[in-house]
Amino acid sequence: MASLAVTCSSIALSSSSSRTEQLVQLKVTTFQPLDRSGKRFVAVKALSSESRRNGATVPFAATTFAPDVMEQLAEIEDFEKLAKDLENSSPLEIMDKALEKYGNEIAIAFSGAEDVALIEYAHLTGRPYRVFSLDTGRLNPETYKFFDTVEKHYNIRIEYMFPDSVEVQALVRTKGLFSFYEDGHQECCRVRKVRPLRRALKGLRAWITGQRKDQSPGTRSEVPVVQVDPVFEGLDGGSGSLVKWNPVANVAGNDIWNFLRTMGVPVNSLHAQGYVSIGCEPCTRAVLPGQHEREGRWWWEDAKAKECGLHNGNIKEESVNGNANDNNTLRAEVVSDIFNGDGIVNLTRPGMENLLKMEGRKDPWIVVLYAPWCQFCQAMEASYVELAEKLDGSGMKVGKFRADGDEKAFAQQELQLGSFPTILFFPKHSSRPIKYSSEKRDVDSLMAFVNALR
Ligand code: SF4
């Protein structure tokens, strides 16, 4: 990884200091914090910005002795507290803190979209900073041009991470150039994105992402400004060895764009063509006004990969399939249950088995098969609760069945579960459930489905 260590020391401290002051004033009138909700954190070993490798003079085995242990203990840091302390700080302040703390062992993940704001913030701090990006080999020409523009604008070199050529060769020779249209994007993303990202992060102690709370009403509504990375490992290896900074977690998308315009930051020309989320060329398309940005990604997969996979390993990897800094903090251990509306019946396995057996049920049912940690289930929670309210007293029953863990195999075999969430309609006069196949899960779409069948 040493060969990738490119810094931007050419940024003049004096000139950027005055820009920083201007920006601090600017952000007071420009940025509106979003709603903030609680977040679980753990206290882990702090990741010192000073590389222990550089100063290591004792053999590895000696690290079990007192001096190193004491050093580590002294560095214990509570990232929950740090996140709370920084919760009301501006993105610029958070960026400054991150760069100050980790120096050359932190880098910005840049996807070639509006996360260019992170580079502007880093530039404004006046500190050296590093930027990396995943070159999958399948990006739009506009994105490559944009990378070049950004490098020139900030006088930096982006540290591109490339996929392993042998792995790409094996994939393409075996399955062709567009296998993702046939069997889903996971395999290609794993080769072209996830593994290169993992390699990049293994050379760092912290990284900086452009995650925002307003990007998803589900999991991202709890994105903290700093956290122990729940998925990836850093330089020291193992759980807790990498810290993730999200300086724009509390900034709304509109305010990011106001900031970019105000500061004269170059942007990817694809945005002017209707692209919001920007990834690989074959897997990204423009969206219409009002459409969610995720509808422009892997649109052909419908009920497959835009929903949560059923394997924990996939959950972790799914989190970066969007773009380089699109770490979604998906975690199977998010525990609080969802779909808790008054009119929603919590069904157990025997309840589901009864529903399946019933030939002539008195009332039709709609049931969501879900996992509380699934961001797509979380995202449709409000719609489903509203649906239950609308159907209250109509003779239509609304239920939920938690189908992960021990219930997963049953749900896959008996209930057509392929991914979360799966929505089933149990008609009045048939035991065979009908699966809702659209990914539109707003209340009107769900209501139309119900009305068409009951
Ligand atoms: Fe492959 Fe598409 Fe994933 Fe890019 S986004 S790595 S082309 S599947």
PDB file of N, CA and C in Angstrom, residues 2 339 452:
ATOM      1  N   ALA A   2       2.164   1.074   0.334  1.00  0.00           N
ATOM      2  CA  ALA A   2       2.984   2.269   0.436  1.00  0.00           C
ATOM      3  C   ALA A   2       3.031   3.033  -0.876  1.00  0.00           C
ATOM      4  N   PHE A 339     -42.239  -2.660  11.837  1.00  0.00           N
ATOM      5  CA  PHE A 339     -43.646  -2.917  11.495  1.00  0.00           C
ATOM      6  C   PHE A 339     -44.480  -3.089  12.773  1.00  0.00           C
ATOM      7  N   ALA A 452     -56.472  -4.915  -6.345  1.00  0.00           N
ATOM      8  CA  ALA A 452     -56.552  -5.717  -7.566  1.00  0.00           C
ATOM      9  C   ALA A 452     -56.874  -7.175  -7.257  1.00  0.00           C
TER      10      ALA A 452
END
